[in-house]
PDB file of C-alpha atoms in Angstrom:
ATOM      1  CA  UNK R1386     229.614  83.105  68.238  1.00  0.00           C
ATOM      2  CA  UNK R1387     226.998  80.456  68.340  1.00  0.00           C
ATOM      3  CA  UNK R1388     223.637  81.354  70.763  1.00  0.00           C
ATOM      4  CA  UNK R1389     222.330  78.184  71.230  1.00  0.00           C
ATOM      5  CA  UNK R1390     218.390  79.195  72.707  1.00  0.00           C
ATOM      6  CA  UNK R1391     216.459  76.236  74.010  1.00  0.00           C
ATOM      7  CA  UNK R1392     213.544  76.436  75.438  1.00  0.00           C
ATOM      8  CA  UNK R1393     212.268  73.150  75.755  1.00  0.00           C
ATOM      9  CA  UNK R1394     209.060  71.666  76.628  1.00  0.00           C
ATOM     10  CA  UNK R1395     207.246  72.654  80.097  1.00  0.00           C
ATOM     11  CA  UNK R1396     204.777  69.745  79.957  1.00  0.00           C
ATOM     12  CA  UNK R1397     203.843  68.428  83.472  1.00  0.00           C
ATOM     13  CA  UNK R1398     201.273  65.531  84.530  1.00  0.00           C
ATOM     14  CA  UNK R1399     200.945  61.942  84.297  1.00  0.00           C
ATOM     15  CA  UNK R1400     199.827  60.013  81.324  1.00  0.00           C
ATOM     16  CA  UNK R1401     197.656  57.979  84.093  1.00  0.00           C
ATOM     17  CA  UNK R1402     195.179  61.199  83.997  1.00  0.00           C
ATOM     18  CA  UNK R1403     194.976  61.102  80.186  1.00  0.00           C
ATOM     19  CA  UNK R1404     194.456  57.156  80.764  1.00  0.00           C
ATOM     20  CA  UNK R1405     191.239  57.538  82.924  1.00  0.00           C
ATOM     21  CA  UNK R1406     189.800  60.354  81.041  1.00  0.00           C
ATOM     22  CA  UNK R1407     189.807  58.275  78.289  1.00  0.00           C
ATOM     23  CA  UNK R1408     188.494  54.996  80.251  1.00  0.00           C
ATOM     24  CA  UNK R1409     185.745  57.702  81.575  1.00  0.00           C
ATOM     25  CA  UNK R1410     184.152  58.021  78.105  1.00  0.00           C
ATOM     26  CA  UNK R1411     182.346  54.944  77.753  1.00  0.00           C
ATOM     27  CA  UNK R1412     180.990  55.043  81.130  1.00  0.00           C
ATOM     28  CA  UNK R1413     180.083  58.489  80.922  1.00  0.00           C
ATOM     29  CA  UNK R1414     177.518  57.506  78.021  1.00  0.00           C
ATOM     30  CA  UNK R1415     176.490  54.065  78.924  1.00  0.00           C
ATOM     31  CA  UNK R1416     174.870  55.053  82.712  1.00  0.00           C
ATOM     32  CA  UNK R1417     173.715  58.373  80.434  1.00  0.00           C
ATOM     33  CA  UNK R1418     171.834  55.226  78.191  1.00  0.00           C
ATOM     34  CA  UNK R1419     171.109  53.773  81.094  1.00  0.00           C
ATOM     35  CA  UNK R1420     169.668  56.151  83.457  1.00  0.00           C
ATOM     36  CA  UNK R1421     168.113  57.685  80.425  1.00  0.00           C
ATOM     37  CA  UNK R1422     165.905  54.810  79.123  1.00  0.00           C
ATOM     38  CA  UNK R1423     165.171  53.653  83.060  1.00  0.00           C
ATOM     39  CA  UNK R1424     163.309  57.066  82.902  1.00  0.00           C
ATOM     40  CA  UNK R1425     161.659  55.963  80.086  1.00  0.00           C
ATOM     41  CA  UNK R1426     160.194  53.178  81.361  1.00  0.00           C
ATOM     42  CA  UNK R1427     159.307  54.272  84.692  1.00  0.00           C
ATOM     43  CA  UNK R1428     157.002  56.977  83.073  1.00  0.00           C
ATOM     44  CA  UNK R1429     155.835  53.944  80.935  1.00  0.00           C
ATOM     45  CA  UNK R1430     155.188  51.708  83.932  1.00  0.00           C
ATOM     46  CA  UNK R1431     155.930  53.962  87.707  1.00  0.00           C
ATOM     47  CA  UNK R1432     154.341  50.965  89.359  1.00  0.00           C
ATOM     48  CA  UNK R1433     157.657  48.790  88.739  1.00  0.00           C
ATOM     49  CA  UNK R1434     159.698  51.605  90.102  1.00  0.00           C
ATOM     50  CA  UNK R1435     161.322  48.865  92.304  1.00  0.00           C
ATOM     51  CA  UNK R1436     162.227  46.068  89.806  1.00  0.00           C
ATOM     52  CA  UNK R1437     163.042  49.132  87.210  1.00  0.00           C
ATOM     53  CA  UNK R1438     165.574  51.197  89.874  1.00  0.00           C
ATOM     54  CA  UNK R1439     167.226  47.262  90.735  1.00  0.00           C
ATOM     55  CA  UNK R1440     167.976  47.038  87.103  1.00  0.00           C
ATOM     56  CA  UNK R1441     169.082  50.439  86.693  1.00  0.00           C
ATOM     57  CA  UNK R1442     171.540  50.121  89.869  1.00  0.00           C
ATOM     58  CA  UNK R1443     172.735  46.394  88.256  1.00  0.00           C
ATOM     59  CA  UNK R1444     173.971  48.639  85.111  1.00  0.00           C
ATOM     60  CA  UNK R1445     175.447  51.520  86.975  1.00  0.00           C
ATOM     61  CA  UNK R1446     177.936  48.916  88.768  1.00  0.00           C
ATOM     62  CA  UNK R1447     178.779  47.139  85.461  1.00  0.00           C
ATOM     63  CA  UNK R1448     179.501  50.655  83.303  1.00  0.00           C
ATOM     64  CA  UNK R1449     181.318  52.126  86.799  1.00  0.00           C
ATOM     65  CA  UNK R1450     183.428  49.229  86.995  1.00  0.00           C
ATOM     66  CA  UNK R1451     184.990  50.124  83.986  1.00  0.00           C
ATOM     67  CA  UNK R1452     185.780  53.604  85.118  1.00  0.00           C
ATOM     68  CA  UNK R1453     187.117  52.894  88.409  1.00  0.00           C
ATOM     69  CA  UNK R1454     189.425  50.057  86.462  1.00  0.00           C
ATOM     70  CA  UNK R1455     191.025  52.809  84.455  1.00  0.00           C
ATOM     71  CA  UNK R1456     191.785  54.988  87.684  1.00  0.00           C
ATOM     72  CA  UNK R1457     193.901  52.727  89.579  1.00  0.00           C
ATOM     73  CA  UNK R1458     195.751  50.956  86.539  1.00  0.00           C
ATOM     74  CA  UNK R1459     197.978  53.923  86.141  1.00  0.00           C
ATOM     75  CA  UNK R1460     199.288  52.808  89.947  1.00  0.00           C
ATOM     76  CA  UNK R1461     199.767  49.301  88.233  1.00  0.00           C
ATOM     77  CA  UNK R1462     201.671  49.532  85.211  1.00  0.00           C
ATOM     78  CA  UNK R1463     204.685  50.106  86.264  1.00  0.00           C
ATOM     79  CA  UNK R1464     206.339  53.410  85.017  1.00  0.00           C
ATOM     80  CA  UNK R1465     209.989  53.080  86.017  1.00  0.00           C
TER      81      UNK R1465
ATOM     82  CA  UNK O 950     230.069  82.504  62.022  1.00  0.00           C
ATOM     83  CA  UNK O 951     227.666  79.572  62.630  1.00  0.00           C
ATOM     84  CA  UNK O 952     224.322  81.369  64.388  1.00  0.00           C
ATOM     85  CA  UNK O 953     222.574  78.423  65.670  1.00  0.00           C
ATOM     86  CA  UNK O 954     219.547  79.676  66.650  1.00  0.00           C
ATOM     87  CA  UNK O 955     216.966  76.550  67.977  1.00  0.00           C
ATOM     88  CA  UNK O 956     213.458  77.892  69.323  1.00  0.00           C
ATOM     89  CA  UNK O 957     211.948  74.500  70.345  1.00  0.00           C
ATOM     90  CA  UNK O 958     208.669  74.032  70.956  1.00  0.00           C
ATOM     91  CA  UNK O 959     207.101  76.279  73.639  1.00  0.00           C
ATOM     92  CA  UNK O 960     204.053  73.969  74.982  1.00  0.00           C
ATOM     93  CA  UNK O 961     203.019  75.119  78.295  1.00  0.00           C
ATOM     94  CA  UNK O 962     200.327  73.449  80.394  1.00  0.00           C
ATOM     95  CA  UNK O 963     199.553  70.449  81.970  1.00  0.00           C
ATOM     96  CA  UNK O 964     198.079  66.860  81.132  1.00  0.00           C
ATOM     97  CA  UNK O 965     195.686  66.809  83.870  1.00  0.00           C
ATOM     98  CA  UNK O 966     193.837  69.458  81.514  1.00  0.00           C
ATOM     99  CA  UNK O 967     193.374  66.919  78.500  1.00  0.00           C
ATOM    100  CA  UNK O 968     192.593  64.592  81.317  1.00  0.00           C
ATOM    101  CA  UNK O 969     189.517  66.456  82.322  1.00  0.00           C
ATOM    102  CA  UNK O 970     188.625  67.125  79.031  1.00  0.00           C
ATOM    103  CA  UNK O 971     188.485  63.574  78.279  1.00  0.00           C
ATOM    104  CA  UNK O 972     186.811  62.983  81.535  1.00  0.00           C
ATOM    105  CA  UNK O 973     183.879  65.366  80.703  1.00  0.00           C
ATOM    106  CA  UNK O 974     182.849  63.815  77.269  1.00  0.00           C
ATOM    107  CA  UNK O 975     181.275  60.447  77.941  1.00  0.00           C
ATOM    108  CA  UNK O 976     179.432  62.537  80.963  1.00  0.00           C
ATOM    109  CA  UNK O 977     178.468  65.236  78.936  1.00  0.00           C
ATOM    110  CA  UNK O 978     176.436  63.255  76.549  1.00  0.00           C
ATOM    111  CA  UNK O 979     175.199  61.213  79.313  1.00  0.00           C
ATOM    112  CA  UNK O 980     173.513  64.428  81.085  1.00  0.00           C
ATOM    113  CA  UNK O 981     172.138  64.817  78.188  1.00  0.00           C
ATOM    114  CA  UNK O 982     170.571  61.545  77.250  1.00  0.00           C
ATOM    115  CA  UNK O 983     169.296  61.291  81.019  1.00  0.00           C
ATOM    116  CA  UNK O 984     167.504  64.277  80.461  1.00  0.00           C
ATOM    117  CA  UNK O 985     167.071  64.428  77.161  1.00  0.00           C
ATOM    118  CA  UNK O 986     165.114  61.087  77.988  1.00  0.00           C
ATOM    119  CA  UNK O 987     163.612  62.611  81.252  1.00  0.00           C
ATOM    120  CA  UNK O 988     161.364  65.424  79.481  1.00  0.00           C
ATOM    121  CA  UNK O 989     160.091  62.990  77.168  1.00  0.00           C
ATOM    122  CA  UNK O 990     159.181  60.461  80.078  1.00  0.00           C
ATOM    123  CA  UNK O 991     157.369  63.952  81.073  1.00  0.00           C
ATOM    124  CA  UNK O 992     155.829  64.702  78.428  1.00  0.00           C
ATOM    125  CA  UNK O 993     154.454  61.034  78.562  1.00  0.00           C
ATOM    126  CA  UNK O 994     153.335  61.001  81.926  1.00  0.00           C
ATOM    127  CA  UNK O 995     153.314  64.081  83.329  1.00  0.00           C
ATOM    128  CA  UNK O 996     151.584  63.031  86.981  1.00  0.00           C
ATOM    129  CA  UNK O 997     154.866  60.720  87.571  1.00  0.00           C
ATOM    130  CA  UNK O 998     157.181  64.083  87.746  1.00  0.00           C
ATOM    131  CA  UNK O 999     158.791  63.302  90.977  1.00  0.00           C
ATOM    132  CA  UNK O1000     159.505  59.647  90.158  1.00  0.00           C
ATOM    133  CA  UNK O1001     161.188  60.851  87.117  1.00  0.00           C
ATOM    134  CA  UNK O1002     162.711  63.688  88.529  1.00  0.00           C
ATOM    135  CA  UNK O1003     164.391  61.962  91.298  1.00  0.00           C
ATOM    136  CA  UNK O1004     165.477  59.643  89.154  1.00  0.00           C
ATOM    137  CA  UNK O1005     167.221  61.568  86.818  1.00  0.00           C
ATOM    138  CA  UNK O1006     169.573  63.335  89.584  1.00  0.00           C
ATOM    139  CA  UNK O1007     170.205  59.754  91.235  1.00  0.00           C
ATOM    140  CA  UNK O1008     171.468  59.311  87.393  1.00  0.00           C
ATOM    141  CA  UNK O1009     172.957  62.715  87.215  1.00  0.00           C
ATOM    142  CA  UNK O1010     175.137  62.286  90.064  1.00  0.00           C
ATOM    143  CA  UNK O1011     176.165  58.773  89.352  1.00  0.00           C
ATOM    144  CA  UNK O1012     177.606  60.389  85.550  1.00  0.00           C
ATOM    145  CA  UNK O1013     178.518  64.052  87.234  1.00  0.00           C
ATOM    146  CA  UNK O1014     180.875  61.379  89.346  1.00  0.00           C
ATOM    147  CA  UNK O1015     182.892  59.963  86.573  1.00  0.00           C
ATOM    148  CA  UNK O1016     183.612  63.857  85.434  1.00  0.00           C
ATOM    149  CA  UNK O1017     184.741  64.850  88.724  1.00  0.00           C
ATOM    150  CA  UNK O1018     186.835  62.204  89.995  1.00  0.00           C
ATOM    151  CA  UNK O1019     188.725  63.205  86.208  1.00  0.00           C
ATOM    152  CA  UNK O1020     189.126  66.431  87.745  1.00  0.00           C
ATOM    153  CA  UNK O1021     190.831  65.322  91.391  1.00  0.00           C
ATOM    154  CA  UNK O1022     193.281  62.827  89.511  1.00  0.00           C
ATOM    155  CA  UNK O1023     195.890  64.802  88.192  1.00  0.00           C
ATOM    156  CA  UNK O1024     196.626  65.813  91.668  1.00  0.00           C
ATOM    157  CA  UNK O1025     197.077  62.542  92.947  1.00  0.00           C
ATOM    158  CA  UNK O1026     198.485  60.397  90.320  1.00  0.00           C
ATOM    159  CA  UNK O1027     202.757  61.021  91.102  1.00  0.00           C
ATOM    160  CA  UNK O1028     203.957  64.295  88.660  1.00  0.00           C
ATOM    161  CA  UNK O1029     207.751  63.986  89.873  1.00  0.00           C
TER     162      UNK O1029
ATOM    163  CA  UNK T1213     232.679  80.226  56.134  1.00  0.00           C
ATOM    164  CA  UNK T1214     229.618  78.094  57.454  1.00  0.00           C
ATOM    165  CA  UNK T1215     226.270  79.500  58.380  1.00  0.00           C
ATOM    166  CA  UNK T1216     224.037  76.857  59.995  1.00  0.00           C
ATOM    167  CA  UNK T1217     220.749  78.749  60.358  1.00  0.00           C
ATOM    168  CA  UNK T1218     218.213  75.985  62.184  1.00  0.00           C
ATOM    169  CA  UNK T1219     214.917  77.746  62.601  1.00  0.00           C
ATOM    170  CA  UNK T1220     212.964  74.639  64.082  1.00  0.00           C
ATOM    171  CA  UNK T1221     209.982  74.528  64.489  1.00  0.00           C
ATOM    172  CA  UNK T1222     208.329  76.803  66.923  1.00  0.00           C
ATOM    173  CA  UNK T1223     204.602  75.384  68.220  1.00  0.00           C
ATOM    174  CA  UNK T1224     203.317  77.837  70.834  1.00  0.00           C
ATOM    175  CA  UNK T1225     200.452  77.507  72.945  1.00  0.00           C
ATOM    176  CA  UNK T1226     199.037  75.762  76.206  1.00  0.00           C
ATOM    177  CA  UNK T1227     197.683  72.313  76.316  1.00  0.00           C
ATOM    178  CA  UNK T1228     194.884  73.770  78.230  1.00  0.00           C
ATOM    179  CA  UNK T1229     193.118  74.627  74.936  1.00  0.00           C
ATOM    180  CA  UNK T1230     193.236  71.390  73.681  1.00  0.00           C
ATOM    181  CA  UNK T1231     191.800  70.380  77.373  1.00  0.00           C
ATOM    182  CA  UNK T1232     188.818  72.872  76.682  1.00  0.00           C
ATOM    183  CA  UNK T1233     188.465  71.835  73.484  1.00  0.00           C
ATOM    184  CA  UNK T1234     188.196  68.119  74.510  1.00  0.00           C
ATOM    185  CA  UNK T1235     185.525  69.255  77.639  1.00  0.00           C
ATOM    186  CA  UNK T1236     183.352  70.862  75.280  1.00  0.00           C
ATOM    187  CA  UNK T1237     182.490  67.693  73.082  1.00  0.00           C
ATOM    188  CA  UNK T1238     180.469  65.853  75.309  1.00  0.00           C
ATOM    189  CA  UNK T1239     178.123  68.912  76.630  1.00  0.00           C
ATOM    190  CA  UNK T1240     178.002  70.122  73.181  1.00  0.00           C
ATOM    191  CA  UNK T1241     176.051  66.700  71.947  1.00  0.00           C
ATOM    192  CA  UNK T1242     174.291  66.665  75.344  1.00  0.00           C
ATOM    193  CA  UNK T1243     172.864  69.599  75.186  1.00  0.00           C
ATOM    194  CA  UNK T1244     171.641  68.984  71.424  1.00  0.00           C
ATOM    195  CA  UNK T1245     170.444  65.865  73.003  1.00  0.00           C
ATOM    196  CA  UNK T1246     168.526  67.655  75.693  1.00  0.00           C
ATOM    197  CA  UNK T1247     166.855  70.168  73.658  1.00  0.00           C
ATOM    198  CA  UNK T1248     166.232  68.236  70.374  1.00  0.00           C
ATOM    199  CA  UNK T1249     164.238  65.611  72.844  1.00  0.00           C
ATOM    200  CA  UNK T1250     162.699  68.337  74.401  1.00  0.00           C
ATOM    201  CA  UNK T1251     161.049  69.977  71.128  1.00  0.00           C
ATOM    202  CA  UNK T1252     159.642  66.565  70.440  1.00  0.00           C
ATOM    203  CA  UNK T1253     158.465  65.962  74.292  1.00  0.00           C
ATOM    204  CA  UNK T1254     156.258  69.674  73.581  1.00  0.00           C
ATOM    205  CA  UNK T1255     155.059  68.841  70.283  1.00  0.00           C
ATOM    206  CA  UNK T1256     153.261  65.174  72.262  1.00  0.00           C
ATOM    207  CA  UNK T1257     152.278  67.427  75.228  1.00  0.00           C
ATOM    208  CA  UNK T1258     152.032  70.855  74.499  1.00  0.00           C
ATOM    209  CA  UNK T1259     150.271  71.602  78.019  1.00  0.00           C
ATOM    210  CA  UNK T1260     153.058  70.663  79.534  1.00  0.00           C
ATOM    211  CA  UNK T1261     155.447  73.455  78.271  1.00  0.00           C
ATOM    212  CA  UNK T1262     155.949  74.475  81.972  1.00  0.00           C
ATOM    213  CA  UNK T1263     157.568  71.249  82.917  1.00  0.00           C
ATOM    214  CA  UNK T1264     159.173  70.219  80.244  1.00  0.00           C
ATOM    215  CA  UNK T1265     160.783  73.729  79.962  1.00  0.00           C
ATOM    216  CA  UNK T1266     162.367  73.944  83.332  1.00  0.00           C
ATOM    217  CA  UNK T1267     163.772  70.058  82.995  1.00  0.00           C
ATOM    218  CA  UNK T1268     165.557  71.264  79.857  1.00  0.00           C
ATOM    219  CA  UNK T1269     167.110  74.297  81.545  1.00  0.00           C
ATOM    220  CA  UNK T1270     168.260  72.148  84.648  1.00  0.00           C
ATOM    221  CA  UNK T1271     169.604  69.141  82.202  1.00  0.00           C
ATOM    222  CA  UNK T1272     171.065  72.305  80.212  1.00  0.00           C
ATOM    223  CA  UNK T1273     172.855  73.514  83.323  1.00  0.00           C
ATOM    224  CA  UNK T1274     174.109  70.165  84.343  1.00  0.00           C
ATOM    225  CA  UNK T1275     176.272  69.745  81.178  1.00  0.00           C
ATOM    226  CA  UNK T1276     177.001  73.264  81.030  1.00  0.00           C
ATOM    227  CA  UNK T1277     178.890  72.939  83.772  1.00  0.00           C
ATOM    228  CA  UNK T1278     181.034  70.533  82.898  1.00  0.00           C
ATOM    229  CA  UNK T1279     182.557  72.784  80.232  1.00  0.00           C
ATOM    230  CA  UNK T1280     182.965  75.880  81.958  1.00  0.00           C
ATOM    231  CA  UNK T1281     185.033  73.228  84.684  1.00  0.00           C
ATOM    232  CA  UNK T1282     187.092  72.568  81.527  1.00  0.00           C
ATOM    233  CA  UNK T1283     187.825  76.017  81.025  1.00  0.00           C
ATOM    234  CA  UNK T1284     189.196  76.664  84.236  1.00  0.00           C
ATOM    235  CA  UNK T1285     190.750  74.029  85.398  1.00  0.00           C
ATOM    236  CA  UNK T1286     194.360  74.963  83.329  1.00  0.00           C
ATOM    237  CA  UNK T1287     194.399  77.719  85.479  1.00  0.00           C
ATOM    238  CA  UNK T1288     194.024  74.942  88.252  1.00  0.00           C
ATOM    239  CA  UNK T1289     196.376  72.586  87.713  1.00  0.00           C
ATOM    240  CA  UNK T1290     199.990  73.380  88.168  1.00  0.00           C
ATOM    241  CA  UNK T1291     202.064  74.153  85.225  1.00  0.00           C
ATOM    242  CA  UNK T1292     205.939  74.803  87.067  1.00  0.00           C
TER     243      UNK T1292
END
């Protein structure tokens, strides 16, 4: 008599959401950075609000970039 | 009598969790440093509260982003 | 007579702790972030306790949030 049991792993999900978490890290701290000092300095100086928020927005693209990167390569490496 | 008896491993869950999870940390400390950074701008300059206000949701929402689009993934990256 | 007696190994548990776990890093240094920044912003402006108060508990409640999403989104996702 041999019971052979197996209950095997029940993992579901794609590897492509671990993927973009992690490409979300960076991101997630660099607009934090820069959001955080463009505060800063518009209590230092609120009458370059304009050339401070153009700079801020500049940043945002650049860090986001990086982000939105990491959620469509899971589409492009090919898994099969 | 040969009782072969193999409990694998019993991991339940899905990937999209650790997904999230890894989603929320670069947003999580950017929250933080935008407002960390926001009450000091306060403190500094307390008659500029709106400017800095404002601008620390516009920077809320542009990190809150990153955490939530980490959360939507897992259901539309392919599972089968 | 042969008795093969595997006992392999037997790891239990959901990935959705791990998930948790991972979604509570980044609020848990953001919120340090937030308050530690806002103890120094009242000791430069201590008339401004008011203000500087209530942007602490909105930054607070920001990145709180993104760890209670963490805890329950496994119940979210689907796991079968």
């Amino acid at each position: 008599m041999s019971a052979v049991n197996l209950a095997a792993t029940q993992i579901l999900g794609n590897l492509g959401s671990i993927g973009y978490g992690l490409a979300a890290i960076g991101p997630g701290v660099g607009i934090g950075i820069i959001f955080g000092n463009g505060t800063q300095a518009l209590a230092r100086q609120p009458e370059a609000a304009g050339l401070i928020r153009a700079n801020q927005i500049l940043g945002f693209a650049f860090c986001e970039a990086l982000a939105l990167i990491g959620l469509v390569m899971p589409f492009v490496y090919p898994t099969s």
